[in-house]
Amino acid sequence: MNRCHVTQCLIVVTIMLAACRVSGNGLDREPADNEIRYYPEGGQTTATNPPYFAWLPVDGIDTYTIQYSKTDSFEPDHTVTVEDIDMTVYIPVELMEPGNWYWRYGYNDDGKSHYSRVRSFHIPEDAIDFPLVTADTLIERVPESRPRLYFTPGMVEDIRSDTQGRYDHLIKDVIQEAEEILLMDEPLFQEPEMWDLSTEDYRPRYREAWRSMRPYTQRMVTSALAYLYTGDTRFADEARRRLMHFMTWDVEGASSTLWPTELGMDIAANAPAVFDWIYDTLSETERQICIEILTKRMIQINRDVHRAMPMEARPYDSHPGRMVVFAIEGGIVLAHEAEEARDWLDYTLRLLWSTYPAWGGDEGGWHEGPWYWSGYMRSMARIASKLDDYDIPFKNKPFVQNTGYYGLYAAYPGRPTGAFGDGHHRALGDRPGVVMYLLARLYDNPYFRWHADKLNARPSGRKAVSFHDPGRPAKSPDDLPHSRVFYDVGLAALHSDMGDPGNNIMMLLKSNPYGALSHNHASQNAFVIEAHKEPLALSSGARQTHFEPHHVDWIWHTKAHNSVLVDNKGQNIREREGSSGRIIAHKEKGDYAYVVGDATRAYGDRLKRFHRHVLFLRPHLFVIYDELQTHGDPSTFQWLLHSPTGIAVDVNQNLMVNKTNNVRLTTRFLTPDSLQYTQHTGFTPQVEDSTLMRNQYHMTVSTTDAAGSNKFVTLLRVDRFDGDPVATPEPPSTPRRELPLRMIGEDDEKASGNVPFSGRAEEYLVNELPNDAIRSDFEEHFLRAQLIPAEGGVALRIGDDLILIRNQNEERLTTSDAESTEDVEVRRNFY
């Protein structure tokens, strides 16, 4: 064995030992970053009845035993014992008695039983009924007839025999596009050679291949749909030409669903549906070829991807999560033709009923952000609806029930960005609206339909006819709370006027327990502000391609987001626990909302505390209070703001202003007094294709004296203003360029450097507001706001109101005139 191999073996052994950190029998070990947490854990109240049970794999063990009991001594008469479980989750198939329970897992070794520690949990009376539905039940309910997937023979007959034009608006574009595809006479897409992952140039070739393949594959789907709609075999012939070509590709080759996966996922996502829809036009030989190859692809997903991870224990990988939907759809298409379908459906249904999806919990949030939520949920909502057709209630899972509220609050209609998560530089468009349309239908939810209607979003492609739902009523979310916290992904959404997207002001605050994994970043306690459909405070940069230098060295890092640096260093990256945050308090009171994020752990051992308190005094004033404390080492702290346009300052008054279109954000630091302002534009590293990206502006506001603790108390106010709109720059973007400071009220072309500009700046800010009432309110509630001496937190006078914000680690807050034990109090007309 050569030295390289010896070194590799030592590394593997070291990693295994570090990951195990176990007792002698391998049970109850601490989870690694890529592993689930035990469930139910330590006195947890479960949302479902029965709950699922989840634990971590033990090296060398293939089957497990679980016991759950009404007593912690596991008396036989009160205990259920299940043996020979072949994965590290178990879901009972029957309801359990509400109340207190205990459970443990283990295994048998040479006739001896080894058990984990005992964990308790509570099933409430109102828990959601969610016993496991087996693969046998699903297969029994799948009809023998075709089509099976999102269409039935009756639907097809109804569409084809329609003489009244009831479906024309849904199918005419598909038929027209299918005719154009026939005229293209497009050559078959050639199977790429196997990727050599050891070469540096495989990524561009691979990226070009899947980007070119997707439109080709979608033209196969369009042709098959056109055949369903019309019965015209010309369209079926074109779909068959493409489908049978894919059946010649090597399942283990360049289109494998092992990394890199996009080509294989494209086939797995689309070929089963096309096979199902044109089945009656295929010869028996063609059918058998399709069944054989599609079965191999589904087995590959199940065996070599999901079970190999294994996904029930190590689910934190984005692409395998997408493949869960393919396994369900492929199982429906091949339910009566592939004997192996029972096995992969059994495994996949147990995933659905337990640890899937990996990126969200009972509140329905999505760790990877609204952009990726919009894509993944279109598929998830699709299978939830299809399973519902078979009376299989996957839709009862709390995540699936609640994820529409994530769409309503975090993917709000008309958002100009997709923060937080990869894709944050793009407007969301109607992507989330399609998801909300599907969820509105699935749950008869008028708020979800309102969201879809505001975006004029309707399902297209394979969903257009089967999910068409024209009569669904819509209801404005005016009567819902205008803030909501998704604790599962550490996201707070604060809105001013949810019923009116054109008038709404929104802040998102992120402090995420998943950390900086997958498509999210080291941006704990970061915020974004969007108002009147304009971006004002944004997450910066543009992920054009995963793992490119700009993505890895800018977007992944805290410096690209509106959070805080410590000694000009950000949070840990690409970790879970080590770069995590959490939301620790939330209050919604109608005229104001309050939330606290804790990002302490994200900085490793550098901080003892970083709590960011946000008070939203509706309709347009935010108070941000940042508690920052090291373990004693003196540090400076850098408060970050990223804007689509230049940021002007008055360093004497600690004021900043930035504008987008006719909306502005004015920022005022009440403390610290001594601050240093620096601004740059552009990016280092530069984005992959600068012609597709516009410059953004990055302000760093730093304390000047190192200290073991400090606090920022900052007011941020959103207003419309009179005068010429301020446009965002046009592409291309540029490399990083330091900017001299531009004073508030100066022309854009002028810059005076770091020079006080007091007096005139305040006058300028007031005078550009649209009327006397708003000008007076701005002066009284923003420019004249002041800190009040306080112990145990911060106190402010804003107009005649007293604001009290208590530190989370203190029992009470006291001032000379008031005290409070509440997280936050807004005492109106106190003065």
mmCIF file of N, CA and C in Angstrom, residues 387-428:
data_model
loop_
_atom_site.group_PDB
_atom_site.id
_atom_site.type_symbol
_atom_site.label_atom_id
_atom_site.label_comp_id
_atom_site.label_asym_id
_atom_site.label_seq_id
_atom_site.Cartn_x
_atom_site.Cartn_y
_atom_site.Cartn_z
ATOM 1 N N LEU A 387 -51.458 11.819 -4.225
ATOM 2 C CA LEU A 387 -51.717 10.845 -3.167
ATOM 3 C C LEU A 387 -53.086 11.072 -2.539
ATOM 4 N N ASP A 388 -53.498 12.327 -2.448
ATOM 5 C CA ASP A 388 -54.829 12.634 -1.920
ATOM 6 C C ASP A 388 -55.916 12.030 -2.802
ATOM 7 N N ASP A 389 -55.665 11.986 -4.111
ATOM 8 C CA ASP A 389 -56.621 11.341 -5.015
ATOM 9 C C ASP A 389 -56.846 9.882 -4.635
ATOM 10 N N TYR A 390 -55.825 9.251 -4.070
ATOM 11 C CA TYR A 390 -55.926 7.851 -3.650
ATOM 12 C C TYR A 390 -56.297 7.732 -2.170
ATOM 13 N N ASP A 391 -56.722 8.837 -1.566
ATOM 14 C CA ASP A 391 -57.075 8.873 -0.145
ATOM 15 C C ASP A 391 -55.893 8.465 0.729
ATOM 16 N N ILE A 392 -54.716 8.907 0.333
ATOM 17 C CA ILE A 392 -53.493 8.696 1.106
ATOM 18 C C ILE A 392 -53.056 10.061 1.610
ATOM 19 N N PRO A 393 -53.212 10.342 2.908
ATOM 20 C CA PRO A 393 -53.190 11.724 3.417
ATOM 21 C C PRO A 393 -51.807 12.273 3.751
ATOM 22 N N PHE A 394 -50.890 12.221 2.792
ATOM 23 C CA PHE A 394 -49.606 12.900 3.004
ATOM 24 C C PHE A 394 -49.829 14.377 3.295
ATOM 25 N N LYS A 395 -50.903 14.954 2.762
ATOM 26 C CA LYS A 395 -51.179 16.376 2.969
ATOM 27 C C LYS A 395 -51.440 16.701 4.435
ATOM 28 N N ASN A 396 -51.693 15.678 5.281
ATOM 29 C CA ASN A 396 -51.915 15.931 6.706
ATOM 30 C C ASN A 396 -50.629 16.221 7.457
ATOM 31 N N LYS A 397 -49.491 15.964 6.845
ATOM 32 C CA LYS A 397 -48.222 16.229 7.529
ATOM 33 C C LYS A 397 -48.138 17.711 7.860
ATOM 34 N N PRO A 398 -47.766 18.069 9.109
ATOM 35 C CA PRO A 398 -47.752 19.488 9.478
ATOM 36 C C PRO A 398 -46.940 20.365 8.541
ATOM 37 N N PHE A 399 -45.778 19.894 8.087
ATOM 38 C CA PHE A 399 -45.007 20.714 7.162
ATOM 39 C C PHE A 399 -45.827 21.048 5.926
ATOM 40 N N VAL A 400 -46.447 20.056 5.320
ATOM 41 C CA VAL A 400 -47.176 20.280 4.076
ATOM 42 C C VAL A 400 -48.370 21.198 4.323
ATOM 43 N N GLN A 401 -49.040 21.027 5.463
ATOM 44 C CA GLN A 401 -50.176 21.891 5.789
ATOM 45 C C GLN A 401 -49.769 23.351 5.939
ATOM 46 N N ASN A 402 -48.591 23.572 6.538
ATOM 47 C CA ASN A 402 -48.203 24.935 6.910
ATOM 48 C C ASN A 402 -47.297 25.637 5.916
ATOM 49 N N THR A 403 -46.751 24.920 4.957
ATOM 50 C CA THR A 403 -45.758 25.549 4.090
ATOM 51 C C THR A 403 -46.369 26.628 3.201
ATOM 52 N N GLY A 404 -47.666 26.594 2.978
ATOM 53 C CA GLY A 404 -48.309 27.677 2.245
ATOM 54 C C GLY A 404 -48.194 29.008 2.968
ATOM 55 N N TYR A 405 -48.111 28.978 4.300
ATOM 56 C CA TYR A 405 -47.934 30.229 5.049
ATOM 57 C C TYR A 405 -46.522 30.771 4.894
ATOM 58 N N TYR A 406 -45.561 29.883 4.700
ATOM 59 C CA TYR A 406 -44.220 30.350 4.344
ATOM 60 C C TYR A 406 -44.289 31.100 3.017
ATOM 61 N N GLY A 407 -45.042 30.554 2.060
ATOM 62 C CA GLY A 407 -45.219 31.261 0.792
ATOM 63 C C GLY A 407 -45.910 32.595 0.970
ATOM 64 N N LEU A 408 -46.948 32.618 1.807
ATOM 65 C CA LEU A 408 -47.723 33.841 2.003
ATOM 66 C C LEU A 408 -46.882 34.944 2.629
ATOM 67 N N TYR A 409 -46.058 34.595 3.615
ATOM 68 C CA TYR A 409 -45.302 35.607 4.360
ATOM 69 C C TYR A 409 -43.912 35.865 3.787
ATOM 70 N N ALA A 410 -43.205 34.803 3.376
ATOM 71 C CA ALA A 410 -41.808 34.959 2.960
ATOM 72 C C ALA A 410 -41.646 35.063 1.452
ATOM 73 N N ALA A 411 -42.568 34.492 0.684
ATOM 74 C CA ALA A 411 -42.547 34.623 -0.770
ATOM 75 C C ALA A 411 -43.726 35.494 -1.200
ATOM 76 N N TYR A 412 -43.884 36.575 -0.488
ATOM 77 C CA TYR A 412 -45.017 37.492 -0.630
ATOM 78 C C TYR A 412 -45.123 38.012 -2.072
ATOM 79 N N PRO A 413 -46.349 38.244 -2.566
ATOM 80 C CA PRO A 413 -46.517 38.665 -3.963
ATOM 81 C C PRO A 413 -45.755 39.947 -4.304
ATOM 82 N N GLY A 414 -45.047 39.910 -5.405
ATOM 83 C CA GLY A 414 -44.359 41.095 -5.895
ATOM 84 C C GLY A 414 -43.003 41.347 -5.279
ATOM 85 N N ARG A 415 -42.471 40.372 -4.537
ATOM 86 C CA ARG A 415 -41.152 40.584 -3.940
ATOM 87 C C ARG A 415 -40.111 40.825 -5.031
ATOM 88 N N PRO A 416 -39.256 41.849 -4.881
ATOM 89 C CA PRO A 416 -38.252 42.132 -5.906
ATOM 90 C C PRO A 416 -36.994 41.298 -5.774
ATOM 91 N N THR A 417 -36.843 40.537 -4.678
ATOM 92 C CA THR A 417 -35.704 39.648 -4.504
ATOM 93 C C THR A 417 -36.192 38.314 -3.959
ATOM 94 N N GLY A 418 -35.258 37.353 -3.906
ATOM 95 C CA GLY A 418 -35.590 36.033 -3.384
ATOM 96 C C GLY A 418 -34.884 35.705 -2.093
ATOM 97 N N ALA A 419 -34.416 36.714 -1.348
ATOM 98 C CA ALA A 419 -33.708 36.460 -0.092
ATOM 99 C C ALA A 419 -34.660 35.756 0.892
ATOM 100 N N PHE A 420 -34.152 34.845 1.733
ATOM 101 C CA PHE A 420 -32.749 34.473 1.878
ATOM 102 C C PHE A 420 -32.483 33.157 1.147
ATOM 103 N N GLY A 421 -31.218 32.953 0.726
ATOM 104 C CA GLY A 421 -30.839 31.722 0.063
ATOM 105 C C GLY A 421 -30.383 31.982 -1.353
ATOM 106 N N ASP A 422 -29.778 30.973 -1.973
ATOM 107 C CA ASP A 422 -29.331 31.106 -3.356
ATOM 108 C C ASP A 422 -30.499 31.526 -4.241
ATOM 109 N N GLY A 423 -30.182 32.355 -5.220
ATOM 110 C CA GLY A 423 -31.221 32.954 -6.050
ATOM 111 C C GLY A 423 -31.753 34.241 -5.475
ATOM 112 N N HIS A 424 -31.128 34.740 -4.388
ATOM 113 C CA HIS A 424 -31.682 35.920 -3.718
ATOM 114 C C HIS A 424 -31.632 37.173 -4.571
ATOM 115 N N HIS A 425 -30.812 37.195 -5.635
ATOM 116 C CA HIS A 425 -30.709 38.394 -6.461
ATOM 117 C C HIS A 425 -31.857 38.515 -7.461
ATOM 118 N N ARG A 426 -32.661 37.484 -7.595
ATOM 119 C CA ARG A 426 -33.723 37.485 -8.598
ATOM 120 C C ARG A 426 -35.074 37.828 -7.979
ATOM 121 N N ALA A 427 -35.893 38.546 -8.753
ATOM 122 C CA ALA A 427 -37.289 38.705 -8.353
ATOM 123 C C ALA A 427 -37.975 37.349 -8.413
ATOM 124 N N LEU A 428 -38.892 37.099 -7.482
ATOM 125 C CA LEU A 428 -39.544 35.797 -7.430
ATOM 126 C C LEU A 428 -40.533 35.594 -8.570
#
